[in-house]
PDB file of C-alpha atoms and ligand atoms in Angstrom:
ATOM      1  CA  UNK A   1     -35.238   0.712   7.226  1.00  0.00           C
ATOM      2  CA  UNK A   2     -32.557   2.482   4.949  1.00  0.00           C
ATOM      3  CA  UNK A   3     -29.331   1.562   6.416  1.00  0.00           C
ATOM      4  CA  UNK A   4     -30.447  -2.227   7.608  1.00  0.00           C
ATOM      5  CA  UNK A   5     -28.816  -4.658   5.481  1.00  0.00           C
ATOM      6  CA  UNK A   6     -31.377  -7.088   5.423  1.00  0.00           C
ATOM      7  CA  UNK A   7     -33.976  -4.381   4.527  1.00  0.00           C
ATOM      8  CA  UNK A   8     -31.662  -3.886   1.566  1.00  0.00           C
ATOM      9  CA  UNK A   9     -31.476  -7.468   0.649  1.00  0.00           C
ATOM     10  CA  UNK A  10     -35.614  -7.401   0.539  1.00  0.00           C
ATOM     11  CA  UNK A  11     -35.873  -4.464  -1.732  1.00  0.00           C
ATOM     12  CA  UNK A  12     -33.391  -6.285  -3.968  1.00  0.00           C
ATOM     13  CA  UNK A  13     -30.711  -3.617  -3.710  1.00  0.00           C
ATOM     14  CA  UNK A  14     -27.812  -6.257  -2.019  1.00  0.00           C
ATOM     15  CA  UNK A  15     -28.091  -9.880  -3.848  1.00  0.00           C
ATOM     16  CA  UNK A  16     -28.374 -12.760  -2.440  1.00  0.00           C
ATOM     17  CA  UNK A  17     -29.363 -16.720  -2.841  1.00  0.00           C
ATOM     18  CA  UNK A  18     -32.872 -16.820  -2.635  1.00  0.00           C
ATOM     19  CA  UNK A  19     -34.286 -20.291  -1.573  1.00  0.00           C
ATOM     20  CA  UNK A  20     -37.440 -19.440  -0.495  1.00  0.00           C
ATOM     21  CA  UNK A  21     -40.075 -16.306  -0.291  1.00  0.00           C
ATOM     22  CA  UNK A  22     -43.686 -15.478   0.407  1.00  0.00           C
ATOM     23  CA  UNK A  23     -45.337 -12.280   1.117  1.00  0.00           C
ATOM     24  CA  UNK A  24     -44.045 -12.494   4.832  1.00  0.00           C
ATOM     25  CA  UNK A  25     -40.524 -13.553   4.706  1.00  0.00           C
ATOM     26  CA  UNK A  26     -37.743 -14.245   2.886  1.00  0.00           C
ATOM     27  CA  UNK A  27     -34.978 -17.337   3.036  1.00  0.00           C
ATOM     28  CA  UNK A  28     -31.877 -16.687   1.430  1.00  0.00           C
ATOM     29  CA  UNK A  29     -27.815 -18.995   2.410  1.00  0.00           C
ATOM     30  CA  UNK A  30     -26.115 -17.009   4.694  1.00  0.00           C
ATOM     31  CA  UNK A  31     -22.809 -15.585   3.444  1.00  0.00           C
ATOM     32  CA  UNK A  32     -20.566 -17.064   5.922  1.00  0.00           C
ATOM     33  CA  UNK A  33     -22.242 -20.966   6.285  1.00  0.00           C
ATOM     34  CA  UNK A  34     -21.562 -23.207   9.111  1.00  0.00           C
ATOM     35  CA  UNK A  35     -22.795 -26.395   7.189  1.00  0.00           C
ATOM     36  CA  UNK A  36     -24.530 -27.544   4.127  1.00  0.00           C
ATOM     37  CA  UNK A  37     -27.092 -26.031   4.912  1.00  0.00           C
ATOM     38  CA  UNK A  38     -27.293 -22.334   6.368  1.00  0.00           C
ATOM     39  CA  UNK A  39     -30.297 -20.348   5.316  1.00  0.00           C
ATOM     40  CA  UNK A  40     -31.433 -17.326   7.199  1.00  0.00           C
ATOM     41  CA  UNK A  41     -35.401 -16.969   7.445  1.00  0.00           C
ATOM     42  CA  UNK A  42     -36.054 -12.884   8.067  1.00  0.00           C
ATOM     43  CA  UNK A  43     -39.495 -10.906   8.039  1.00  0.00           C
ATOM     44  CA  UNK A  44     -40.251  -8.709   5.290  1.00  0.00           C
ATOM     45  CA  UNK A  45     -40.980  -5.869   7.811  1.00  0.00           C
ATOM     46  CA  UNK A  46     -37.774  -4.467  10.038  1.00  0.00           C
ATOM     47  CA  UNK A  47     -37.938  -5.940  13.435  1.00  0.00           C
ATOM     48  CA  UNK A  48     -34.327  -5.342  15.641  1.00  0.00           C
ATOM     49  CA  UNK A  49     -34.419  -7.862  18.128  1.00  0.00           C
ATOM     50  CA  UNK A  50     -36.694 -10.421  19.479  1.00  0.00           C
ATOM     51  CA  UNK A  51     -37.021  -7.576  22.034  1.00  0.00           C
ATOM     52  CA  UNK A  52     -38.678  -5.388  20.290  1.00  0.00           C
ATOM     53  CA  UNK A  53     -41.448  -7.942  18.831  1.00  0.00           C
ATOM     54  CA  UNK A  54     -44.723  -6.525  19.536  1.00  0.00           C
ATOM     55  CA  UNK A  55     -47.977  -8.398  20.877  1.00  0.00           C
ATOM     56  CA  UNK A  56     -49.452  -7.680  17.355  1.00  0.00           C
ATOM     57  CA  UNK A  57     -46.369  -9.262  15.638  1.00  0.00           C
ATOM     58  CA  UNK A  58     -46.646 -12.492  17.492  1.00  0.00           C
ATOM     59  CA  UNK A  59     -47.119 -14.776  14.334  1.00  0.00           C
ATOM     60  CA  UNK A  60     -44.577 -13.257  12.622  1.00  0.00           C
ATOM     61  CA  UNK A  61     -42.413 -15.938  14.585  1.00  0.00           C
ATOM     62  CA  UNK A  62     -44.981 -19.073  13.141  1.00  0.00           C
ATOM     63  CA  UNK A  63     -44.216 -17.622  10.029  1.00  0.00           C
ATOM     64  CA  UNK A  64     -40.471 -17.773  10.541  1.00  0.00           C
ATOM     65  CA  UNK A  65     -40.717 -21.074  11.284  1.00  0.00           C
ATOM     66  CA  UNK A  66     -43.418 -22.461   8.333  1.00  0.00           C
ATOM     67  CA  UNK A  67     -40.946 -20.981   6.216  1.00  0.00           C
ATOM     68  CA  UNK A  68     -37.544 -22.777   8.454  1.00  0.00           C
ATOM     69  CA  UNK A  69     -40.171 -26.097   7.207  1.00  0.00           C
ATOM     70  CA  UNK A  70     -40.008 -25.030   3.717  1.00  0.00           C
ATOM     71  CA  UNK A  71     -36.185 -24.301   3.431  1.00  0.00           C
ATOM     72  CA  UNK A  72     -35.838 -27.908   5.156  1.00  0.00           C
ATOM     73  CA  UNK A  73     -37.549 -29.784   2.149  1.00  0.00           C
ATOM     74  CA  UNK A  74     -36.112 -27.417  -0.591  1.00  0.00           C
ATOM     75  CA  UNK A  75     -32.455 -28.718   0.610  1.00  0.00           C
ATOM     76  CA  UNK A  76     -33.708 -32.596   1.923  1.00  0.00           C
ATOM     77  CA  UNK A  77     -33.368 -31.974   5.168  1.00  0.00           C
ATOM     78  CA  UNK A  78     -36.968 -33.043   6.400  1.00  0.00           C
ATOM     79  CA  UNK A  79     -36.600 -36.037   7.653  1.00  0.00           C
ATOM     80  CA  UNK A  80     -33.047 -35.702   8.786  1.00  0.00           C
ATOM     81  CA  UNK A  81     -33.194 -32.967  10.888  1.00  0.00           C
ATOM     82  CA  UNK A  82     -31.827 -29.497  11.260  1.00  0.00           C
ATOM     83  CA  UNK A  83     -31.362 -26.775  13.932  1.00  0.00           C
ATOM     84  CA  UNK A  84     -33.190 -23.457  14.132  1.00  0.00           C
ATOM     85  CA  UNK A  85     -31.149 -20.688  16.148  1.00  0.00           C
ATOM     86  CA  UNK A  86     -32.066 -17.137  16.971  1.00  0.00           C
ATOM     87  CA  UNK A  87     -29.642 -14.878  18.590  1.00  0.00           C
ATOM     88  CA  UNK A  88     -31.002 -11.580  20.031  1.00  0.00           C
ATOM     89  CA  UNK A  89     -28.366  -9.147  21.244  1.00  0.00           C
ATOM     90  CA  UNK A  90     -24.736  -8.995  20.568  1.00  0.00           C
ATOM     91  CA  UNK A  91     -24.236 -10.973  23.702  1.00  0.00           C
ATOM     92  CA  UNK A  92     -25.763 -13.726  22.322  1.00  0.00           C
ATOM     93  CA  UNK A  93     -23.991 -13.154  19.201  1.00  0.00           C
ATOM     94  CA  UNK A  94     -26.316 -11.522  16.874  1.00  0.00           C
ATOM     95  CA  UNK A  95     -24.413  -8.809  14.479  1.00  0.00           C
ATOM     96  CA  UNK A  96     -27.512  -7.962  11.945  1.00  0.00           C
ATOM     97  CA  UNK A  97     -30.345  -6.077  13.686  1.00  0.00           C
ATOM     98  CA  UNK A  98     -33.060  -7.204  11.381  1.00  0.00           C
ATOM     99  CA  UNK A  99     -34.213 -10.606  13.420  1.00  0.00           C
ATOM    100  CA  UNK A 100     -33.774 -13.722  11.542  1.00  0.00           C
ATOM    101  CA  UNK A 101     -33.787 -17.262  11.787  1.00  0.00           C
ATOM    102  CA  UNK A 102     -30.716 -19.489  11.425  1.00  0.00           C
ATOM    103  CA  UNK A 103     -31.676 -22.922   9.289  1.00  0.00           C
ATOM    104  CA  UNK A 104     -28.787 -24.936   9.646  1.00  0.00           C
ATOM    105  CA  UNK A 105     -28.328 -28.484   8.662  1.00  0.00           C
ATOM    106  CA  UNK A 106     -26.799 -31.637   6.548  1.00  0.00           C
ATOM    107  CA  UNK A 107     -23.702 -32.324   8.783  1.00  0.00           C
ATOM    108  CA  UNK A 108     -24.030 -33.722  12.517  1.00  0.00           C
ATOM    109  CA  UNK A 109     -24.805 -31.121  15.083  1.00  0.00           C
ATOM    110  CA  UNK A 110     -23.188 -31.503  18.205  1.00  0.00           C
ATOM    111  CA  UNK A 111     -25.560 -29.908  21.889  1.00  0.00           C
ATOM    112  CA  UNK A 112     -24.937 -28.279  23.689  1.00  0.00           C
ATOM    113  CA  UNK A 113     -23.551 -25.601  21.084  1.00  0.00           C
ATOM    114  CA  UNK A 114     -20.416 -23.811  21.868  1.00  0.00           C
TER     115      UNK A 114
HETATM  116  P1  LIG B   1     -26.125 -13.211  13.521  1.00  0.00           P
HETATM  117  O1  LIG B   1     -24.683 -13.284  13.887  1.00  0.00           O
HETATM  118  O2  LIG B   1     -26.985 -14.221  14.287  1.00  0.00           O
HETATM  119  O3  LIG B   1     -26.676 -11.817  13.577  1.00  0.00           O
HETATM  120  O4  LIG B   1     -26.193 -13.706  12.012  1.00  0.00           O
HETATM  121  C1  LIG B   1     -25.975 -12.838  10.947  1.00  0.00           C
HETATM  122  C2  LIG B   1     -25.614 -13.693   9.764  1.00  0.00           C
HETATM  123  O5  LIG B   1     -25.770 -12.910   8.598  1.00  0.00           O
HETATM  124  C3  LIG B   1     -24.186 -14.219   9.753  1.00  0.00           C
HETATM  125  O6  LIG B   1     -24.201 -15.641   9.873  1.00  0.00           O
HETATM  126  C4  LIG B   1     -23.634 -13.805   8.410  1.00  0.00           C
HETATM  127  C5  LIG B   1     -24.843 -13.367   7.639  1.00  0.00           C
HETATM  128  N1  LIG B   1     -24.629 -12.257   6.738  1.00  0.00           N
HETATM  129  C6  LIG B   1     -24.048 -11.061   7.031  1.00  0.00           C
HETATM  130  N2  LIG B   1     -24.032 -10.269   5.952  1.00  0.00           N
HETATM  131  C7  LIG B   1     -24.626 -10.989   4.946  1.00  0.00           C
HETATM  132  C8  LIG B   1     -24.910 -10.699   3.577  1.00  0.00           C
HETATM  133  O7  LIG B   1     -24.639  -9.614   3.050  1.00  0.00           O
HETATM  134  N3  LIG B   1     -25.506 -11.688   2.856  1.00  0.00           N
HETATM  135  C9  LIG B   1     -25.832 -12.898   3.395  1.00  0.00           C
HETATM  136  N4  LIG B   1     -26.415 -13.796   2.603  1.00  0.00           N
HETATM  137  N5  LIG B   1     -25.586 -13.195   4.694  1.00  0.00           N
HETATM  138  C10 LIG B   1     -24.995 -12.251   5.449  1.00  0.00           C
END
């Protein structure tokens, strides 16, 4: 999609700090990290929201997550543990409409979150 951000970080056009990639997704630090670790896990094709996954897009989401496991021993994190967050709407605080998953880890993680 032409004026999604993350669409533009795929296609190379924004940079950004790759840590991990395959031919489904692509991991690269968020710009504004909340710990150590923050890496954001997004598909390679443009989904919104978790609403608008389709039936046929199901394992994009066990992708997602493989990959969350592959960030998590790039950065050590394995064994120690890390959170996975997903926001879907701008009620829940999502502000990029291009799903992705949150990878954050290497300080202590308080629950509930605020
Ligand atoms: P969310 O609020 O859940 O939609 O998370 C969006 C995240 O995207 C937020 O933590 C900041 C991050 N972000 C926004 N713009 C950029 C960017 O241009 N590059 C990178 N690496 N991260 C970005």
């Amino acid at each position: 999609m032409s004026d999604c951000l993350f669409c533009k970080i795929i296609a190379g056009e924004i940079p950004a700090d790759v840590v991990y990639e395959n031919d489904k997704v692509l991991a690269f630090r968020d710009i504004n990290a909340q710990a150590p670790t923050h890496v954001l896990v997004i598909p390679k094709v443009h989904i919104a929201t978790i609403e608008d996954i389709q039936p046929e897009q199901a394992s994009i989401m066990g992708d997602l997550f493989l990959a969350a496991q592959a960030v998590a021993k790039v950065d050590g994190l394995s064994e120690a543990g890390y959170r996975t967050v997903m926001n879907c709407q701008e009620g829940a605080g999502q502000s990029v409409f291009h799903i992705h998953l949150h990878v954050i880890g290497g300080r202590p993680l308080s629950w509930p979150p605020g």
